[in-house]
Every structure is written in C-alpha cells, then in structure tokens.
PDB file of C-alpha atoms in Angstrom:
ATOM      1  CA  UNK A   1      -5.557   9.543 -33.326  1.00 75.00           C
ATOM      2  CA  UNK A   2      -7.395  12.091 -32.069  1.00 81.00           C
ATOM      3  CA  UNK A   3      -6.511  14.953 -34.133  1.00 83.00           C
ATOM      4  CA  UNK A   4      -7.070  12.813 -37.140  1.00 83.00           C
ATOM      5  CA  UNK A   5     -10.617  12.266 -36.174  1.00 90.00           C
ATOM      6  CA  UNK A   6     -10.892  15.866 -35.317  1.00 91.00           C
ATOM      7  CA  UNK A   7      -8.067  18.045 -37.195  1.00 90.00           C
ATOM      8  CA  UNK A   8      -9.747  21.551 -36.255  1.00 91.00           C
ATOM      9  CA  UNK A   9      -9.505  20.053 -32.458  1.00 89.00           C
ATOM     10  CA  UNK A  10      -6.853  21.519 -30.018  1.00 89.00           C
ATOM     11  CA  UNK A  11      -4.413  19.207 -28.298  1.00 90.00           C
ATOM     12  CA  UNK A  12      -3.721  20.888 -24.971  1.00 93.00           C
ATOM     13  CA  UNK A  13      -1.961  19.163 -21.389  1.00 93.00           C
ATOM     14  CA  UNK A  14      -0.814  20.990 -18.537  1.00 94.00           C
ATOM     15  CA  UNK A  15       3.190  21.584 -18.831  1.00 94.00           C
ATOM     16  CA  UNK A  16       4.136  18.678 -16.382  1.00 91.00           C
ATOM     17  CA  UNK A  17       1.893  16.337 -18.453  1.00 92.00           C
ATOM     18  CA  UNK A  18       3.351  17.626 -21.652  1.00 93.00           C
ATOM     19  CA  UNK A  19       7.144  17.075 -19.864  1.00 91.00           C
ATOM     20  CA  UNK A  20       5.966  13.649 -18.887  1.00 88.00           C
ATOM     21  CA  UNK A  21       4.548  13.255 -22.814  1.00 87.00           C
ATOM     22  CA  UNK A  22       7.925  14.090 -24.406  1.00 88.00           C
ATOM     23  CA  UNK A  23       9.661  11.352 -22.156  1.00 87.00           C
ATOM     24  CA  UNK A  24       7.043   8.579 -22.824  1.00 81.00           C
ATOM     25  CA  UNK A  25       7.786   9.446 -26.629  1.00 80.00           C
ATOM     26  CA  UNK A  26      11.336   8.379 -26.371  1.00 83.00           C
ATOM     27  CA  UNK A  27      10.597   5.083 -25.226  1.00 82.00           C
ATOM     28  CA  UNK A  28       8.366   4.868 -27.792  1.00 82.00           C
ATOM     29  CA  UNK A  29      10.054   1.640 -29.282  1.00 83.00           C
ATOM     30  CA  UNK A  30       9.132  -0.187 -25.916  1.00 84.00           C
ATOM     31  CA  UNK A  31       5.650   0.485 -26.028  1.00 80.00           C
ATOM     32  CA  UNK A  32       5.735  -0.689 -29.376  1.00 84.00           C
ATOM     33  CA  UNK A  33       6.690  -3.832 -28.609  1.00 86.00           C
ATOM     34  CA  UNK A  34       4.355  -4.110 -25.460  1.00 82.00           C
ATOM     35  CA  UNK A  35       1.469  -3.128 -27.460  1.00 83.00           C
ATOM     36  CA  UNK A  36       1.715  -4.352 -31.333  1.00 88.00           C
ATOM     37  CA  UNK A  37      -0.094  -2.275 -33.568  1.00 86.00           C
ATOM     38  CA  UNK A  38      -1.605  -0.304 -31.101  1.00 83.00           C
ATOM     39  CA  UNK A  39       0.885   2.760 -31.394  1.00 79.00           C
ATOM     40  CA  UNK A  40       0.986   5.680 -34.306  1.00 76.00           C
ATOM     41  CA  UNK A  41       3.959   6.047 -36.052  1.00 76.00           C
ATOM     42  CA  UNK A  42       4.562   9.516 -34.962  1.00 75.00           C
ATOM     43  CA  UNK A  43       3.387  11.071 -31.966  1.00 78.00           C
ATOM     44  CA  UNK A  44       1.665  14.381 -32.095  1.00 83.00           C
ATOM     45  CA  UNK A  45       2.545  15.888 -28.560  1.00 88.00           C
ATOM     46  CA  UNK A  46      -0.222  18.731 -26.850  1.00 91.00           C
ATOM     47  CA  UNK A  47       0.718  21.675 -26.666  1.00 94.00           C
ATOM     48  CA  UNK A  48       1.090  23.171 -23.215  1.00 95.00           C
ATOM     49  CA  UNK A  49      -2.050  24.756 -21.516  1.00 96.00           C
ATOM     50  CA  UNK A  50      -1.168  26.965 -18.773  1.00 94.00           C
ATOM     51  CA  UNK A  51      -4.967  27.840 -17.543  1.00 96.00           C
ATOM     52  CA  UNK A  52      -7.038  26.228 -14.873  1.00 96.00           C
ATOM     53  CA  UNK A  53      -9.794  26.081 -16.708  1.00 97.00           C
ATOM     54  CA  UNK A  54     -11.584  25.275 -19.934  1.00 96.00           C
ATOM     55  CA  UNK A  55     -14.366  25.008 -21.947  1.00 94.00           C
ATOM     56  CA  UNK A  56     -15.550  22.016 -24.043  1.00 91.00           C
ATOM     57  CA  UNK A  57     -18.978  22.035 -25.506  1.00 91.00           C
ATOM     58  CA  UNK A  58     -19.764  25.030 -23.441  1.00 94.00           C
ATOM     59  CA  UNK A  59     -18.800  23.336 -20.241  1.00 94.00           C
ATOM     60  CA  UNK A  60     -16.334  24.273 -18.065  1.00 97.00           C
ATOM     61  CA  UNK A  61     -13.496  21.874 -16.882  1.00 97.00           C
ATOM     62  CA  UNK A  62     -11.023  22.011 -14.174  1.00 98.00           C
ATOM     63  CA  UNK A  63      -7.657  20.908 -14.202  1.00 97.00           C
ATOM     64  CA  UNK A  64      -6.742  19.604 -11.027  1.00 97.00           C
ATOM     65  CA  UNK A  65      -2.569  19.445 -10.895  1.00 95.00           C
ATOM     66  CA  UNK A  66      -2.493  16.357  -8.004  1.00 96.00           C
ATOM     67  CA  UNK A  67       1.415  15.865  -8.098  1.00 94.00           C
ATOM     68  CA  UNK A  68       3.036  12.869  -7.941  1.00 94.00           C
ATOM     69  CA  UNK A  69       0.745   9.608  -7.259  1.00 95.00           C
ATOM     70  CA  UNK A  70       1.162   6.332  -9.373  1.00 92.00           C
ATOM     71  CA  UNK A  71       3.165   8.642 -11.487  1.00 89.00           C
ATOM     72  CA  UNK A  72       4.930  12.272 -11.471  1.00 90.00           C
ATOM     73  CA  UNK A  73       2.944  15.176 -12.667  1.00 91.00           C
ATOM     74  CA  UNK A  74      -0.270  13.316 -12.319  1.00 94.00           C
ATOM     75  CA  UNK A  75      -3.389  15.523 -13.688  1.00 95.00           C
ATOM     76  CA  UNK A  76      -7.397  15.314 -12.859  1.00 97.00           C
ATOM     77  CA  UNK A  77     -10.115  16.811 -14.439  1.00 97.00           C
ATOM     78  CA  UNK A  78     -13.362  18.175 -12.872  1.00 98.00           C
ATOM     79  CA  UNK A  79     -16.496  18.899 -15.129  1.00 98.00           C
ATOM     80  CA  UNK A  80     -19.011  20.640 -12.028  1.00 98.00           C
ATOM     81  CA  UNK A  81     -22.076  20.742 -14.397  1.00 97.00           C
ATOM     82  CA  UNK A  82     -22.353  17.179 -14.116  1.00 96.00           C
ATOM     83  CA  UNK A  83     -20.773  16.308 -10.875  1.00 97.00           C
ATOM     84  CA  UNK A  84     -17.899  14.613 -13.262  1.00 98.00           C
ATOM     85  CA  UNK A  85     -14.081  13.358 -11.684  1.00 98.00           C
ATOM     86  CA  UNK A  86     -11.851  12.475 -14.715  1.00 98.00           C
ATOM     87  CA  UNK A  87      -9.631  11.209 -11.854  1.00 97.00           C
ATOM     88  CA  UNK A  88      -6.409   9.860 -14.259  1.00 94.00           C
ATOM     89  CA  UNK A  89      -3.882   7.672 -12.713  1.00 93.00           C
ATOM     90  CA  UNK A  90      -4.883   9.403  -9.205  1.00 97.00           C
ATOM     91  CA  UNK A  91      -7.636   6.816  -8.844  1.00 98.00           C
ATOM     92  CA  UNK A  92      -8.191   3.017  -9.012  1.00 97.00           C
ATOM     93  CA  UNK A  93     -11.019   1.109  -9.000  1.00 98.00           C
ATOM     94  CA  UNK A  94     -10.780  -2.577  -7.871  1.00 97.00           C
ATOM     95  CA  UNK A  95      -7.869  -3.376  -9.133  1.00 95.00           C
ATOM     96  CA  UNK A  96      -4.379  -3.143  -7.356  1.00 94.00           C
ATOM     97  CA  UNK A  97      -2.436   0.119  -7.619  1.00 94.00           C
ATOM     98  CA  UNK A  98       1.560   0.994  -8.966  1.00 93.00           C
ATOM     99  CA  UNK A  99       2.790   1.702  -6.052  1.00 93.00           C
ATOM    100  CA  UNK A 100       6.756   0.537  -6.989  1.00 89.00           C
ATOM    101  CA  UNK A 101       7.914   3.791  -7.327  1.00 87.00           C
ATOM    102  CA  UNK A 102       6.004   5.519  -4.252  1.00 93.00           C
ATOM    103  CA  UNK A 103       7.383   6.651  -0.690  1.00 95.00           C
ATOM    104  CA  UNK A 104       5.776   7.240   2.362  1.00 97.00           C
ATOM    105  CA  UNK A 105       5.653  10.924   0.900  1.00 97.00           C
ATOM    106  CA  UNK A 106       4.566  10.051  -2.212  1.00 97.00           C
ATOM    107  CA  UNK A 107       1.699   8.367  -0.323  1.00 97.00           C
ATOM    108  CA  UNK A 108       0.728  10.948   1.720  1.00 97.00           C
ATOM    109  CA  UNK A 109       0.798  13.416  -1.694  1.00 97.00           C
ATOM    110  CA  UNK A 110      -1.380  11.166  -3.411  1.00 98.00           C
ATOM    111  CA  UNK A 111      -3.859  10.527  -0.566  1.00 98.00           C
ATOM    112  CA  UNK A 112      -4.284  14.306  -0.695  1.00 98.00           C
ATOM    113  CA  UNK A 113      -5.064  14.608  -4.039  1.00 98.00           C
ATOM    114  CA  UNK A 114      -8.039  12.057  -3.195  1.00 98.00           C
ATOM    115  CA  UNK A 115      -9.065  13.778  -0.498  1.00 98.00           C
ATOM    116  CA  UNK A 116      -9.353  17.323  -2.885  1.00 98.00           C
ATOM    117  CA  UNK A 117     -11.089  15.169  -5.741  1.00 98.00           C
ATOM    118  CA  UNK A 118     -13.388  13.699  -2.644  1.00 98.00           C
ATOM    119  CA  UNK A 119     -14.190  17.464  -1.186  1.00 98.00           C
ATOM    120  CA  UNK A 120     -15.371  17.970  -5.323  1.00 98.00           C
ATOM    121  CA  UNK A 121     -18.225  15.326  -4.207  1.00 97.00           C
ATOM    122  CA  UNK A 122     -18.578  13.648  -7.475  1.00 98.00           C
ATOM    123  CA  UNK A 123     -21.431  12.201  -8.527  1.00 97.00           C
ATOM    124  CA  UNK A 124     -19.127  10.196 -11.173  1.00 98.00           C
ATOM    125  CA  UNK A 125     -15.811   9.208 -10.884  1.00 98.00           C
ATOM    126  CA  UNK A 126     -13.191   7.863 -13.643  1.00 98.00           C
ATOM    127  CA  UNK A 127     -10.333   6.074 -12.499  1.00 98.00           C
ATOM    128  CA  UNK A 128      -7.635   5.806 -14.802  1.00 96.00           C
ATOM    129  CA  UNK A 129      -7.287   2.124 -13.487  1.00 95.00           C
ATOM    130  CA  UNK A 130     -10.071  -0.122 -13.249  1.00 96.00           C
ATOM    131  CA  UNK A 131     -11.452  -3.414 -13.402  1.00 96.00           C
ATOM    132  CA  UNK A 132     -13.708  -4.260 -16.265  1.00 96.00           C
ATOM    133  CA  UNK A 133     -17.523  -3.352 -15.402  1.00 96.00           C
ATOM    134  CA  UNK A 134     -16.186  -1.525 -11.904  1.00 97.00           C
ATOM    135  CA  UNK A 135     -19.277   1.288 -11.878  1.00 97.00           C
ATOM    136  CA  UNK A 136     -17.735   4.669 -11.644  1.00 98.00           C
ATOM    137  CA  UNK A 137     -19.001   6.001  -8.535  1.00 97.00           C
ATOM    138  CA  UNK A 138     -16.986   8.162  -6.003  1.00 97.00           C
ATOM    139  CA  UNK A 139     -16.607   5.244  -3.574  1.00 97.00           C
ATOM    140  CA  UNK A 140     -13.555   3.968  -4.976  1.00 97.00           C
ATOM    141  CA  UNK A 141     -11.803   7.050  -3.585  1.00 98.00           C
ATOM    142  CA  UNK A 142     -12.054   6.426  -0.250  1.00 98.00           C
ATOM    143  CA  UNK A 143     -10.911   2.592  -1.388  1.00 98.00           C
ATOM    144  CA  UNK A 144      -8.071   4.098  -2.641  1.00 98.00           C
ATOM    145  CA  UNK A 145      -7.008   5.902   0.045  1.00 98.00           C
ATOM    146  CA  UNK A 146      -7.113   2.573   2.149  1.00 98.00           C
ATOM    147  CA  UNK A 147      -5.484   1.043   0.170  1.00 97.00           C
ATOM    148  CA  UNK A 148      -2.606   3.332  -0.447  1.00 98.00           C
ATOM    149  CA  UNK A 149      -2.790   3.760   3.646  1.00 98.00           C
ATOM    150  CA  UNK A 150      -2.864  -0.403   4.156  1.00 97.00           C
ATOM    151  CA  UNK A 151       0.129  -0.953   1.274  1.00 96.00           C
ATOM    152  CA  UNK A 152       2.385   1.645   4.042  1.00 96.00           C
ATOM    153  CA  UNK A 153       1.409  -0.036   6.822  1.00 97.00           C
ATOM    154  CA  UNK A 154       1.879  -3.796   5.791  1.00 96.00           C
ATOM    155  CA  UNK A 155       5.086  -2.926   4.504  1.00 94.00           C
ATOM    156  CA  UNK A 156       6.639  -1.514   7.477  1.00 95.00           C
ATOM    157  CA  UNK A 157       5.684  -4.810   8.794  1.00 95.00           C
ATOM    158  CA  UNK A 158       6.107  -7.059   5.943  1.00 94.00           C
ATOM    159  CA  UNK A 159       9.749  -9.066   6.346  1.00 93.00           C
ATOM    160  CA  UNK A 160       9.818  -9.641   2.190  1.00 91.00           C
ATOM    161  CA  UNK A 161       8.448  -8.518  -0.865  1.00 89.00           C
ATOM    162  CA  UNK A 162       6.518 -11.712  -0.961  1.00 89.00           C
ATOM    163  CA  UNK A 163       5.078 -11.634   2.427  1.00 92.00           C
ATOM    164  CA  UNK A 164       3.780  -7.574   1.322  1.00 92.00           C
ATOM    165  CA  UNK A 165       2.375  -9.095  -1.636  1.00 91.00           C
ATOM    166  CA  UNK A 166       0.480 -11.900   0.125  1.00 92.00           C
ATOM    167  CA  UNK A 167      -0.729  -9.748   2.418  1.00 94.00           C
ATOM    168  CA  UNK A 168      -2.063  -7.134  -0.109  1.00 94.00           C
ATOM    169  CA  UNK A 169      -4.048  -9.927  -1.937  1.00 93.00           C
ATOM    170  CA  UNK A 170      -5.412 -11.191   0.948  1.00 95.00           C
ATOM    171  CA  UNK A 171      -6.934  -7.927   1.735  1.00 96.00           C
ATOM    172  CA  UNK A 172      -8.361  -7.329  -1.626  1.00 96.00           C
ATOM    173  CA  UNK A 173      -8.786 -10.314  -2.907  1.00 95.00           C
ATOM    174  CA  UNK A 174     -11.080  -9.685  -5.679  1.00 95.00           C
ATOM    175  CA  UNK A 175      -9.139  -6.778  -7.018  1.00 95.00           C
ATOM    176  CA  UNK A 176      -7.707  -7.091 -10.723  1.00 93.00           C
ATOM    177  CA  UNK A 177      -3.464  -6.938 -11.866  1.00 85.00           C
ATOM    178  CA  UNK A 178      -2.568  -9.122  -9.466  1.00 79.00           C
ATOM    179  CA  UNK A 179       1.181  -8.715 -11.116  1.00 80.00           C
ATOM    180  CA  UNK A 180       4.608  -8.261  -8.852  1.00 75.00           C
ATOM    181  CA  UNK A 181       5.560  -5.439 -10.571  1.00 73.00           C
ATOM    182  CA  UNK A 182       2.946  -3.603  -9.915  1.00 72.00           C
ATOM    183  CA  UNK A 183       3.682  -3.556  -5.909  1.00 74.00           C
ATOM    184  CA  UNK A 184       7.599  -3.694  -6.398  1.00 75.00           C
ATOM    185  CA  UNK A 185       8.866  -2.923 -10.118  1.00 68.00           C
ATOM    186  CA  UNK A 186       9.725  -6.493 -11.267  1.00 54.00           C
ATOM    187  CA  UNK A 187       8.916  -8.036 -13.918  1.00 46.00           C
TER     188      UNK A 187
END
C-alpha cells in the first residue's frame, strides 16, 4: 500500500524480517479471512537491507536487531534526533503480551532487548501493541519487563493454564486482549 502511495519509495527490512515476511505471505489466505478486505491481493515483499543505519528525510535511523521476543527476528528502530523508539512487537503498552510461544530464554532475550531500547533513553516510545489512547512514553518498558518477569514467575507457580491466566489479570487488570491465546496459543 505503501509503494502505491509512494512508487519512487524503497521497501527495505532487515534479512530476518524479510525471512519472517516471506512466511507470513504464505499464510496469506488466513489473514484474509481474519481480516476481510483489509489485505492486498499481492504482496510486495522489502527487499533486504543489510546496514545499521539509514536515512529518511535527512534523519538517521537505527535498526536495532532484538531477536526473538513476542516473535522471531523481532526488529526496533531508533531515530536519536528526536529521542524516537519505534519499539515493534518488542514493546507493549497496557495491554497483555503473546507470550504462547516464549521460554524462560526467550524471556530473558526479550527483557534484554528492553533493557538496550531503555539505555537509548527515549523520549518517545512506540509499542507495536497497545491499548487505544496508551501515551507513548518510555515507561511502558520497564512495564514490560515486569510483566514478562511476573508471567515466568506465576507460571512456575501456577498449577493450570487457568489459574496463570487469573493470576495475570489480576495483576493488570486494566490491561487490554484479555484473550487465552494470547498467554497459551488457544483459541
């Protein structure tokens, strides 16, 4: 959609994200279905951007490769002339976090790529999960990171699935996607 609206643009994404693009786009009759009308016909995939940097409107952004988080071959960006954290599925913002397909490794990989967004000190900071009107301040990485640290440590206590989930909600209680799935993979 992009490219339409801006044909002489460049469609670049790190190799992992470009991996990660190319297996979305075979499912591509799923997302269909979960979001009518919503997805092109064809997909136009990136091509891949091997750099660290680049330059958009004559500032410079950062990728930041985090890893796996929420996700495999999650990607931030950093924009330091205005303090910016494009934080992608790294962060989330007051709403409750995938964390189906994480480990205790997985945890501790994606609490470091907080902490290396945090030592940015972002003035802004873009979750790729939020709840609507959440303000996009820095703060919700450190909420993050408990949150990712309190999901390990109820479940090593938890007895079920449904006591983890209880307890999760209890502790953020005002958080948005309050969906199963999201904690465990089920639909």
């Amino acid at each position: 959609m992009l490219l339409r609206r801006y044909p002489e643009a460049r469609a670049i994404a790190t190799p992992g994200s470009v991996e990660l693009a190319q297996e979305h786009g075979k499912a591509l009759p799923v997302f269909r279905k979960w979001f009518p009308g919503q997805m092109p016909n064809t997909l136009t995939l990136p091509e891949p951007y091997e750099d660290e940097t680049f330059t958009l409107e004559g500032h410079e952004l950062r990728i930041i490769e985090q890893g796996h988080t929420d996700g495999k071959n999650s990607t931030s960006l950093y924009v330091p002339s205005i303090d910016l954290v494009v934080a992608g599925d790294v962060l989330y913002n007051q709403c409750h976090a995938y964390v189906a397909d994480t480990t205790p490794k997985i945890r501790e990989n994606w609490i470091a790529a907080l902490d290396r967004l945090a030592a940015l000190n972002p003035r802004t900071a873009v979750a790729g999960h939020k709840k609507p009107g959440a303000p996009d301040t820095a703060e919700c990485i450190e909420t993050t990171k408990r949150y990712l640290t309190d999901f390990g440590r109820l479940q090593e206590k938890a007895s079920t699935d449904r006591e983890l989930f209880d307890a999760m909600h209890t502790l953020y209680p005002d958080f948005a996607a309050k969906q199963a799935w999201l904690m465990f993979g089920m639909s």
